[in-house]
Coordinates of C-alpha atoms (C1' of nucleotides) in Angstrom, one line a residue:
Chain A
X1 CA 7.2 -39.4 13.7
X2 CA 8.1 -39.8 10.0
X3 CA 10.5 -37.0 9.0
X4 CA 10.4 -33.9 11.2
X5 CA 13.0 -32.1 9.2
X6 CA 10.7 -29.1 8.8
X7 CA 11.0 -26.2 11.4
X8 CA 7.9 -26.0 13.8
X9 CA 5.4 -23.6 12.5
X10 CA 5.1 -20.3 14.3
X11 CA 2.3 -20.2 16.7
X12 CA -1.0 -18.2 16.2
X13 CA -1.1 -14.6 16.7
X14 CA 1.9 -13.9 14.3
X15 CA 0.2 -11.3 12.4
X16 CA 1.6 -8.8 14.8
X17 CA 5.1 -10.1 14.0
X18 CA 4.6 -8.8 10.4
X19 CA 3.8 -5.3 11.8
X20 CA 6.7 -5.6 14.2
X21 CA 9.3 -6.2 11.2
X22 CA 7.5 -3.3 9.2
X23 CA 7.8 -1.0 12.4
X24 CA 11.5 -1.8 12.9
X25 CA 12.3 -0.9 9.4
X26 CA 10.2 2.3 9.6
X27 CA 11.7 3.3 12.9
X28 CA 15.3 2.9 11.6
X29 CA 14.3 5.2 8.7
X30 CA 12.9 7.7 10.9
X31 CA 15.9 7.7 13.3
X32 CA 18.1 8.6 10.4
X33 CA 20.0 5.4 10.5
X34 CA 19.3 4.5 7.0
X35 CA 20.8 6.9 4.6
X36 CA 19.4 7.4 1.0
X37 CA 20.7 4.7 -1.5
X38 CA 21.0 2.1 1.1
X39 CA 20.1 -1.3 -0.1
X40 CA 17.8 -3.4 2.1
X41 CA 18.8 -6.9 0.9
X42 CA 16.4 -9.7 2.1
X43 CA 18.8 -12.2 3.4
X44 CA 20.8 -9.4 5.3
X45 CA 17.5 -8.2 6.7
X46 CA 16.3 -11.5 7.8
X47 CA 19.5 -12.1 9.5
X48 CA 19.7 -8.7 11.3
X49 CA 16.0 -8.9 12.5
X50 CA 16.0 -12.6 13.2
X51 CA 13.0 -13.5 11.0
X52 CA 12.5 -15.6 8.0
X53 CA 13.3 -14.3 4.6
X54 CA 9.5 -14.4 3.6
X55 CA 8.7 -12.2 6.5
X56 CA 11.4 -9.6 5.7
X57 CA 10.2 -9.9 2.0
X58 CA 6.6 -9.1 2.9
X59 CA 7.6 -6.1 5.0
X60 CA 9.7 -4.8 2.2
X61 CA 6.9 -5.1 -0.3
X62 CA 4.5 -3.3 1.9
X63 CA 7.0 -0.4 2.5
X64 CA 7.6 -0.3 -1.2
X65 CA 3.9 0.2 -2.1
X66 CA 3.5 2.6 0.7
X67 CA 6.3 4.8 -0.8
X68 CA 8.9 4.5 1.9
X69 CA 11.1 2.3 -0.2
X70 CA 11.9 1.9 -3.9
X71 CA 12.1 -1.5 -5.6
X72 CA 14.1 -2.3 -8.7
X73 CA 13.0 -5.6 -10.2
X74 CA 15.6 -8.4 -9.7
X75 CA 17.9 -5.9 -8.1
X76 CA 16.4 -5.2 -4.5
X77 CA 14.9 -2.6 -2.7
X78 CA 16.5 0.7 -1.8
X79 CA 16.1 3.8 0.5
X80 CA 14.9 6.4 -1.9
X81 CA 16.9 9.6 -2.2
X82 CA 13.9 12.3 -2.0
X83 CA 14.7 15.3 -3.9
X84 CA 13.8 18.8 -2.4
X85 CA 11.2 19.2 -5.2
X86 CA 9.3 16.1 -4.0
X87 CA 9.5 17.1 -0.4
X88 CA 8.4 20.7 -1.5
X89 CA 5.4 19.0 -3.3
X90 CA 4.4 17.0 -0.3
X91 CA 4.3 20.0 1.8
X92 CA 2.3 21.9 -0.9
X93 CA -0.3 19.3 -0.6
X94 CA -0.1 19.5 3.2
X95 CA -0.9 23.3 2.9
X96 CA -4.0 22.6 0.9
X97 CA -5.3 20.3 3.5
X98 CA -4.3 21.9 6.7
X99 CA -5.2 25.4 5.8
X100 CA -8.6 24.0 5.1
X101 CA -8.4 22.1 8.5
X102 CA -7.7 25.1 10.6
X103 CA -10.3 27.1 8.8
X104 CA -12.9 24.5 9.6
X105 CA -11.7 24.3 13.2
X106 CA -12.1 28.1 13.6
X107 CA -15.6 27.7 12.3
X108 CA -16.7 24.8 14.5
X109 CA -14.9 23.5 17.5
X110 CA -16.2 22.9 21.1
X111 CA -14.8 23.0 24.6
X112 CA -13.2 19.6 24.5
X113 CA -11.4 20.5 21.2
X114 CA -10.1 23.6 22.8
X115 CA -9.0 21.7 25.9
X116 CA -6.9 19.3 23.9
X117 CA -5.3 22.0 21.9
X118 CA -4.2 23.9 24.9
X119 CA -3.0 20.7 26.6
X120 CA -1.0 19.8 23.5
X121 CA 0.7 23.3 23.5
X122 CA 1.5 23.1 27.2
X123 CA 3.2 19.7 26.7
X124 CA 5.2 21.2 24.0
X125 CA 6.3 24.0 26.1
X126 CA 7.2 21.8 28.8
X127 CA 9.4 19.5 26.4
X128 CA 11.0 22.7 25.0
X129 CA 11.9 24.0 28.6
X130 CA 13.3 20.5 29.6
X131 CA 15.2 20.6 26.2
X132 CA 13.7 17.2 25.5
X133 CA 14.4 17.3 21.8
X134 CA 13.2 13.7 21.1
X135 CA 9.7 14.3 22.7
X136 CA 9.5 17.7 21.2
X137 CA 10.0 16.2 17.7
X138 CA 7.4 13.8 18.3
X139 CA 4.8 16.2 19.7
X140 CA 5.6 18.4 16.8
X141 CA 4.3 15.6 14.3
X142 CA 1.5 14.9 16.6
X143 CA 0.1 18.4 16.6
X144 CA -0.7 18.2 13.0
X145 CA -2.4 14.9 13.3
X146 CA -4.3 16.2 16.4
X147 CA -5.8 19.0 14.2
X148 CA -7.0 16.5 11.5
X149 CA -8.4 14.3 14.2
X150 CA -10.4 17.4 15.8
X151 CA -12.2 17.7 12.4
X152 CA -13.8 14.3 13.0
X153 CA -12.9 12.8 9.5
X154 CA -11.2 9.6 9.8
X155 CA -10.3 9.5 6.0
X156 CA -8.6 12.9 6.5
X157 CA -6.6 11.9 9.6
X158 CA -5.3 8.7 7.8
X159 CA -4.2 10.5 4.8
X160 CA -2.5 13.3 6.6
X161 CA -0.6 10.9 8.8
X162 CA 0.9 9.3 5.7
X163 CA 1.8 12.8 4.4
X164 CA 3.3 13.8 7.6
X165 CA 5.5 10.6 8.1
X166 CA 6.7 11.0 4.4
X167 CA 7.6 14.7 4.7
X168 CA 9.5 14.0 8.1
X169 CA 11.3 11.1 6.5
X170 CA 13.4 13.6 4.4
X171 CA 14.2 15.4 7.8
X172 CA 15.3 12.3 9.5
X173 CA 17.3 10.8 6.6
X174 CA 19.6 13.7 6.3
X175 CA 19.7 15.6 9.4
X176 CA 18.6 13.6 12.6
X177 CA 20.8 15.7 14.8
X178 CA 18.8 19.0 14.0
X179 CA 15.5 17.7 15.4
X180 CA 15.3 20.7 17.7
X181 CA 15.0 23.1 14.7
X182 CA 12.1 21.2 13.2
X183 CA 9.5 23.4 15.0
X184 CA 9.7 25.3 18.1
X185 CA 6.5 25.5 20.1
X186 CA 5.8 29.2 19.3
X187 CA 4.3 28.3 15.7
X188 CA 2.1 25.8 17.1
X189 CA 1.0 28.0 20.0
X190 CA 0.1 31.0 17.9
X191 CA -1.8 28.8 15.6
X192 CA -3.9 27.5 18.5
X193 CA -4.4 30.9 19.7
X194 CA -5.8 32.0 16.4
X195 CA -8.1 29.0 16.2
X196 CA -9.3 29.5 19.7
X197 CA -10.0 33.2 18.9
X198 CA -11.9 32.0 15.7
X199 CA -9.7 34.3 13.6
X200 CA -10.0 32.2 10.3
X201 CA -7.9 34.5 8.1
X202 CA -4.9 34.7 10.6
X203 CA -5.2 30.9 11.5
X204 CA -4.8 30.1 7.9
X205 CA -2.0 32.6 7.1
X206 CA 0.0 31.3 10.2
X207 CA -0.3 27.8 9.1
X208 CA 0.7 28.5 5.7
X209 CA 3.8 30.3 6.8
X210 CA 4.6 27.5 9.4
X211 CA 4.7 25.1 6.5
X212 CA 6.6 27.3 4.2
X213 CA 9.1 27.8 6.8
X214 CA 9.7 24.1 7.2
X215 CA 10.3 23.8 3.5
X216 CA 12.7 26.5 3.5
X217 CA 14.5 25.2 6.3
X218 CA 14.9 21.8 4.7
X219 CA 15.9 23.1 1.2
X220 CA 19.1 24.6 2.8
X221 CA 21.3 21.4 2.8
X222 CA 21.4 18.3 0.7
X223 CA 21.5 14.8 2.1
X224 CA 25.1 13.0 1.7
X225 CA 24.3 10.0 -0.5
X226 CA 26.5 7.4 1.4
X227 CA 25.2 3.8 2.3
X228 CA 25.4 2.2 5.7
X229 CA 25.8 -1.1 7.3
X230 CA 22.6 -2.7 8.3
X231 CA 24.0 -4.2 11.6
X232 CA 24.6 -0.7 12.7
X233 CA 21.6 0.8 11.6
X234 CA 19.3 -1.7 13.4
X235 CA 21.4 -1.7 16.6
X236 CA 19.0 -1.5 19.5
X237 CA 15.8 -1.4 17.5
X238 CA 16.0 -4.8 15.9
X239 CA 14.0 -6.1 19.0
X240 CA 11.5 -8.1 17.3
X241 CA 9.7 -9.7 20.1
X242 CA 6.2 -11.2 19.9
X243 CA 3.8 -9.4 22.1
X244 CA 2.3 -11.2 25.1
Chain B
X1 CA 17.4 -35.3 -17.3
X2 CA 16.8 -36.0 -13.5
X3 CA 13.2 -35.1 -12.4
X4 CA 11.6 -32.4 -14.5
X5 CA 8.4 -32.5 -12.4
X6 CA 8.4 -28.8 -11.9
X7 CA 6.5 -26.4 -14.0
X8 CA 8.5 -24.5 -16.3
X9 CA 9.4 -21.1 -14.8
X10 CA 7.6 -18.0 -16.3
X11 CA 9.7 -16.0 -18.7
X12 CA 11.2 -12.6 -17.8
X13 CA 9.0 -9.6 -18.0
X14 CA 6.3 -10.9 -15.7
X15 CA 6.4 -8.0 -13.4
X16 CA 3.7 -6.7 -15.7
X17 CA 1.4 -9.9 -15.1
X18 CA 1.3 -8.8 -11.5
X19 CA -0.3 -5.7 -12.5
X20 CA -2.6 -7.3 -14.9
X21 CA -4.1 -9.5 -12.2
X22 CA -4.3 -6.3 -10.0
X23 CA -6.0 -4.4 -12.7
X24 CA -8.5 -7.1 -13.5
X25 CA -9.7 -7.1 -10.0
X26 CA -9.9 -3.6 -9.8
X27 CA -11.6 -3.3 -13.0
X28 CA -14.2 -5.8 -12.0
X29 CA -14.9 -3.5 -8.8
X30 CA -15.2 -0.5 -10.9
X31 CA -17.5 -2.1 -13.2
X32 CA -19.8 -3.0 -10.4
X33 CA -19.5 -6.7 -10.8
X34 CA -18.3 -7.3 -7.3
X35 CA -21.0 -6.4 -4.7
X36 CA -20.0 -5.5 -1.0
X37 CA -19.5 -8.6 1.0
X38 CA -18.3 -10.8 -1.8
X39 CA -15.4 -13.0 -0.7
X40 CA -12.4 -13.1 -3.1
X41 CA -11.0 -16.6 -2.3
X42 CA -7.4 -17.2 -3.4
X43 CA -8.2 -20.7 -5.1
X44 CA -11.2 -19.3 -6.8
X45 CA -9.4 -16.2 -8.1
X46 CA -6.6 -18.2 -9.2
X47 CA -8.8 -20.5 -11.2
X48 CA -10.9 -17.8 -12.8
X49 CA -8.0 -15.6 -13.7
X50 CA -5.7 -18.6 -14.8
X51 CA -2.9 -17.7 -12.6
X52 CA -1.0 -19.4 -9.9
X53 CA -2.5 -18.9 -6.5
X54 CA 0.7 -16.8 -5.2
X55 CA 0.0 -14.2 -7.9
X56 CA -3.5 -13.8 -6.9
X57 CA -2.4 -13.7 -3.3
X58 CA 0.1 -11.1 -4.0
X59 CA -2.6 -8.9 -5.8
X60 CA -4.9 -9.3 -3.0
X61 CA -2.5 -8.2 -0.4
X62 CA -1.6 -5.2 -2.5
X63 CA -5.3 -4.3 -3.0
X64 CA -5.7 -4.8 0.9
X65 CA -3.0 -2.4 1.7
X66 CA -4.5 0.3 -0.6
X67 CA -7.8 0.1 0.9
X68 CA -9.7 -1.5 -1.8
X69 CA -10.4 -4.7 -0.1
X70 CA -10.4 -5.9 3.6
X71 CA -8.6 -8.9 5.0
X72 CA -9.7 -11.1 7.9
X73 CA -6.8 -13.1 9.2
X74 CA -7.3 -16.7 8.5
X75 CA -10.8 -16.0 6.8
X76 CA -10.0 -14.3 3.5
X77 CA -10.4 -11.2 1.7
X78 CA -13.8 -9.5 1.1
X79 CA -15.1 -6.5 -0.9
X80 CA -15.8 -3.9 1.7
X81 CA -19.1 -2.5 2.4
X82 CA -18.6 1.4 2.4
X83 CA -21.1 3.3 4.5
X84 CA -22.3 6.6 3.3
X85 CA -20.4 8.2 6.1
X86 CA -17.2 7.0 4.8
X87 CA -18.0 8.2 1.4
X88 CA -19.0 11.4 2.5
X89 CA -15.6 11.7 4.5
X90 CA -13.7 10.9 1.3
X91 CA -15.7 13.5 -0.5
X92 CA -14.9 16.1 2.4
X93 CA -11.2 15.6 1.9
X94 CA -11.6 15.9 -1.9
X95 CA -13.4 19.1 -1.3
X96 CA -10.5 20.5 0.8
X97 CA -8.0 19.6 -2.0
X98 CA -10.0 20.4 -5.1
X99 CA -11.2 23.8 -3.9
X100 CA -7.4 24.6 -3.4
X101 CA -6.8 23.3 -6.9
X102 CA -9.2 25.5 -8.6
X103 CA -8.1 28.5 -6.6
X104 CA -4.6 27.9 -7.6
X105 CA -5.4 27.4 -11.2
X106 CA -7.4 30.7 -11.3
X107 CA -4.2 32.4 -10.0
X108 CA -1.9 30.8 -12.4
X109 CA -2.6 29.0 -15.7
X110 CA -1.2 29.5 -19.0
X111 CA -2.7 29.2 -22.7
X112 CA -1.7 25.5 -22.7
X113 CA -3.8 24.8 -19.7
X114 CA -6.8 26.6 -21.0
X115 CA -6.5 24.7 -24.2
X116 CA -6.5 21.2 -22.4
X117 CA -9.4 22.3 -20.2
X118 CA -11.5 23.5 -23.0
X119 CA -10.7 20.4 -25.1
X120 CA -11.7 18.3 -22.2
X121 CA -15.0 20.1 -21.7
X122 CA -15.6 19.5 -25.5
X123 CA -15.1 15.9 -25.2
X124 CA -17.5 15.6 -22.4
X125 CA -20.2 17.5 -24.4
X126 CA -19.6 15.2 -27.5
X127 CA -19.9 12.0 -25.3
X128 CA -23.1 13.5 -23.7
X129 CA -24.7 14.1 -27.0
X130 CA -23.9 10.8 -28.4
X131 CA -25.3 9.3 -25.2
X132 CA -22.0 7.4 -24.8
X133 CA -22.5 6.9 -20.9
X134 CA -19.3 4.7 -20.4
X135 CA -17.1 7.3 -21.9
X136 CA -18.8 10.2 -20.1
X137 CA -18.3 8.3 -17.0
X138 CA -14.7 7.9 -17.6
X139 CA -14.2 11.6 -18.7
X140 CA -15.9 12.7 -15.6
X141 CA -13.4 11.2 -13.4
X142 CA -10.5 12.3 -15.6
X143 CA -11.7 15.8 -15.2
X144 CA -10.7 16.0 -11.7
X145 CA -7.2 14.5 -12.3
X146 CA -6.7 16.7 -15.1
X147 CA -7.2 19.8 -12.8
X148 CA -4.8 18.3 -10.3
X149 CA -2.1 17.5 -13.2
X150 CA -2.4 21.2 -14.3
X151 CA -1.1 22.2 -10.9
X152 CA 2.2 20.6 -11.7
X153 CA 2.3 18.6 -8.4
X154 CA 3.0 15.0 -8.9
X155 CA 2.2 14.1 -5.3
X156 CA -1.1 15.9 -5.4
X157 CA -2.0 14.0 -8.7
X158 CA -1.2 10.9 -7.1
X159 CA -3.0 11.4 -4.0
X160 CA -6.2 12.8 -5.6
X161 CA -6.3 9.7 -8.1
X162 CA -6.6 7.5 -5.2
X163 CA -9.1 9.5 -3.6
X164 CA -11.0 9.6 -6.9
X165 CA -11.1 5.9 -7.5
X166 CA -12.0 5.2 -3.8
X167 CA -15.0 7.4 -4.1
X168 CA -16.1 6.2 -7.4
X169 CA -16.0 2.6 -6.0
X170 CA -19.0 3.2 -3.9
X171 CA -20.8 4.5 -7.0
X172 CA -19.8 1.5 -9.2
X173 CA -20.5 -1.0 -6.5
X174 CA -24.1 -0.2 -5.9
X175 CA -25.5 1.6 -8.8
X176 CA -23.4 0.8 -12.1
X177 CA -26.6 1.4 -14.2
X178 CA -26.7 4.9 -13.1
X179 CA -23.5 6.1 -14.5
X180 CA -25.3 8.8 -16.5
X181 CA -26.3 10.6 -13.4
X182 CA -22.8 10.8 -12.1
X183 CA -22.2 14.2 -13.5
X184 CA -23.4 15.7 -16.7
X185 CA -20.9 18.0 -18.3
X186 CA -22.6 21.2 -17.3
X187 CA -20.9 21.4 -13.8
X188 CA -17.5 20.8 -15.4
X189 CA -18.2 23.3 -18.0
X190 CA -19.2 26.0 -15.6
X191 CA -16.2 25.3 -13.5
X192 CA -13.8 25.6 -16.6
X193 CA -15.5 28.8 -17.5
X194 CA -14.9 30.2 -13.9
X195 CA -11.2 29.2 -14.0
X196 CA -10.7 30.7 -17.3
X197 CA -12.4 34.0 -16.2
X198 CA -10.1 33.7 -13.1
X199 CA -13.1 34.3 -10.8
X200 CA -11.5 32.6 -7.7
X201 CA -14.6 32.8 -5.4
X202 CA -17.1 31.4 -8.2
X203 CA -14.7 28.6 -9.2
X204 CA -14.3 27.5 -5.7
X205 CA -18.0 27.7 -5.0
X206 CA -18.9 25.7 -8.0
X207 CA -16.5 23.0 -7.1
X208 CA -17.8 22.9 -3.6
X209 CA -21.4 22.6 -4.9
X210 CA -20.4 20.1 -7.5
X211 CA -18.8 17.7 -4.9
X212 CA -21.7 18.2 -2.4
X213 CA -24.2 17.3 -5.2
X214 CA -22.3 14.2 -5.9
X215 CA -22.5 13.1 -2.2
X216 CA -26.2 13.9 -1.9
X217 CA -27.0 11.9 -4.8
X218 CA -25.1 8.8 -3.4
X219 CA -26.7 9.2 -0.1
X220 CA -30.2 8.5 -1.6
X221 CA -30.0 4.7 -1.8
X222 CA -28.3 2.0 0.1
X223 CA -26.1 -0.8 -1.5
X224 CA -27.7 -4.3 -1.5
X225 CA -25.5 -6.6 0.4
X226 CA -25.5 -9.7 -1.7
X227 CA -22.4 -11.7 -2.8
X228 CA -21.9 -12.8 -6.3
X229 CA -20.3 -15.5 -8.4
X230 CA -16.6 -14.9 -9.3
X231 CA -17.0 -16.5 -12.7
X232 CA -19.6 -14.3 -13.9
X233 CA -18.0 -11.1 -12.2
X234 CA -14.7 -11.7 -14.2
X235 CA -16.5 -12.6 -17.6
X236 CA -14.7 -10.8 -20.3
X237 CA -12.3 -9.0 -18.1
X238 CA -10.3 -11.9 -16.8
X239 CA -8.1 -11.4 -19.9
X240 CA -4.6 -11.9 -18.1
X241 CA -2.4 -11.9 -21.2
X242 CA 1.3 -11.0 -20.9
X243 CA 2.2 -8.1 -23.0
X244 CA 4.2 -8.5 -26.1
Chain C
dT1 C1' -37.2 -29.8 17.5
dT2 C1' -33.3 -27.4 18.8
dA3 C1' -28.7 -26.8 20.4
dA4 C1' -24.0 -28.6 20.9
dT5 C1' -20.2 -31.6 19.0
dT6 C1' -17.5 -33.9 15.7
dC7 C1' -15.3 -34.5 12.0
dA8 C1' -14.1 -34.2 6.9
dG9 C1' -13.1 -30.7 3.3
dA10 C1' -11.6 -26.6 2.0
dA11 C1' -9.0 -22.2 2.5
dT12 C1' -5.3 -19.4 4.4
dG13 C1' -0.4 -19.0 6.2
dT14 C1' 4.5 -20.1 5.7
dG15 C1' 8.9 -22.4 5.2
dC16 C1' 11.5 -24.4 1.6
dA17 C1' 13.5 -25.8 -2.9
dC18 C1' 14.6 -24.5 -6.8
dA19 C1' 15.0 -21.3 -11.5
dT20 C1' 16.5 -16.9 -13.0
dT21 C1' 18.9 -13.0 -12.8
dT22 C1' 22.5 -10.1 -11.1
dT23 C1' 26.9 -9.2 -8.8
dT24 C1' 31.4 -10.5 -7.8
dC25 C1' 35.6 -12.8 -8.5
dT26 C1' 39.2 -14.9 -11.1
dG27 C1' 42.3 -15.6 -14.8
dC28 C1' 43.9 -14.1 -19.1
dC29 C1' 45.8 -11.1 -22.3
dA30 C1' 47.1 -6.8 -24.5
Chain D
dT1 C1' 48.5 -1.7 -14.9
dG2 C1' 44.1 -2.1 -17.0
dG3 C1' 40.4 -4.0 -19.1
dC4 C1' 37.6 -8.2 -20.3
dA5 C1' 35.4 -12.7 -20.7
dG6 C1' 33.9 -16.4 -18.3
dA7 C1' 32.6 -18.7 -14.1
dA8 C1' 31.2 -18.8 -9.5
dA9 C1' 28.6 -16.8 -5.6
dA10 C1' 24.9 -14.3 -4.0
dA11 C1' 20.3 -12.4 -4.3
dT12 C1' 15.8 -12.1 -6.0
dG13 C1' 11.3 -14.3 -7.8
dT14 C1' 8.1 -18.2 -7.7
dG15 C1' 6.0 -22.8 -7.5
dC16 C1' 5.0 -26.1 -4.2
dA17 C1' 4.4 -28.8 0.3
dC18 C1' 2.8 -29.1 4.1
dA19 C1' 0.9 -26.9 8.8
dT20 C1' -2.7 -24.4 10.9
dT21 C1' -7.2 -22.7 10.9
dC22 C1' -12.0 -22.2 9.4
dT23 C1' -16.5 -23.8 7.7
dG24 C1' -20.4 -26.4 7.4
dA25 C1' -22.9 -30.5 7.4
dA26 C1' -23.9 -34.8 9.6
dT27 C1' -24.5 -36.9 14.3
dT28 C1' -25.8 -37.1 18.9
dA29 C1' -27.8 -35.5 23.3
dA30 C1' -31.1 -32.7 25.8

DNA sequence: TTAATTCAGAATGTGCACATTTTTCTGCCA
DNA sequence: TGGCAGAAAAATGTGCACATTCTGAATTAA
């Protein structure tokens, strides 16, 4: 028996737990619980999420290199304060990619693609009627991912997904209560209509205006720089349970 | 004096050493020393690069997250075998972005931008005349980054830089001796000429053909899947020296 | 001979013990 | 009261010691 002073090792299949920690932090950011400037200390995170410090550490490192957080050596990792200029640049890149996407979809799309587009717009309409703002917000983002996926380019989908989450981060950080203004279903419906009609110029123009509108909306206010208590930020979403 | 059995801690400023290890591996890949399927074992890497296992570990994790390497849990990290389809998809995304880039540059560019473009093309011409293939290869990549930078969008530059390195990886992995074929300076010179003439349609068309040509060239052969000895791969570039 | 099994060696994964650095606190003095 | 120097506490960074898992060669059975 010797000296069993060491904690029992976690069982196999804990690669998923890394992702759970990662997702927990990301979800907290997306829900607007972590305001810009907040410090995510390793001991505090480990305590709140009920994981070892190394696990929190690894998740933080990953989030830093993916651009979600900023790390200062020997100081800690912080929630970045995105300026409106950076957000605008991200939307600019999105414009380049997404206008190309709709142009391509106009040129080549089959019945199944048309079906999925119409179904999505319908879902958005339902969520809008039911005033289900959380779902509408999610659907709004998924719409842009859907367009990329319909192009059949895996690299494009992955890239655009990253761009999307990064651009919505600014939204979520500073005005989580304004989700309903993010995008009514009308813009998306019009874009789909243009695609189905194979009107290349109109579709591209609509997408351009749509993205420009989102930037303009966000440039209105400035995020209030005030930190927050981690315990409250992770209330209810700290559920790091290993999958069955 | 107690028990000084522990190695002395590395001095301050070793955040740069992480990058050195990261760069060493990346350089080995770009030089085509690491063939697809090669396993990058942690002990072997640490031995070859003369660093601790944790450092090699961290660098490997970062490279995996960035898509340079592939990790199999409890198995190790490997050099990925990019299929021609994936490479083609990457070039497809690049086409979307870069045609937009040249279009924008046609619309708005000042004298300093024109100066930098002409200077770059001239450098390429010199390297081509001197038969300096290594330099020409480097310049060929930088040309595309330069175009992005001239747009003044930091996010775009960063994104395109990643795409560029990933697409050149396939090149380097399988045919490092064919660097000269990558891109003669003629294509780039023509593109610059069209941009300076503000001929939008022609510039976009030339960029499109340029990228399509690169894909077609690479789709000719298949990379030979054979591993390699790490000692030889890192010969000469294992120089992990801390900066002064 | 071939296929399955066992077992030793190596490699990966992770908690922990420090060293180093930063931040906070306390006592002192102008 | 306000500022400052030094010490204490906390946080970050890193090497190391295992536990766990994988590999592969030798052994055995069919």
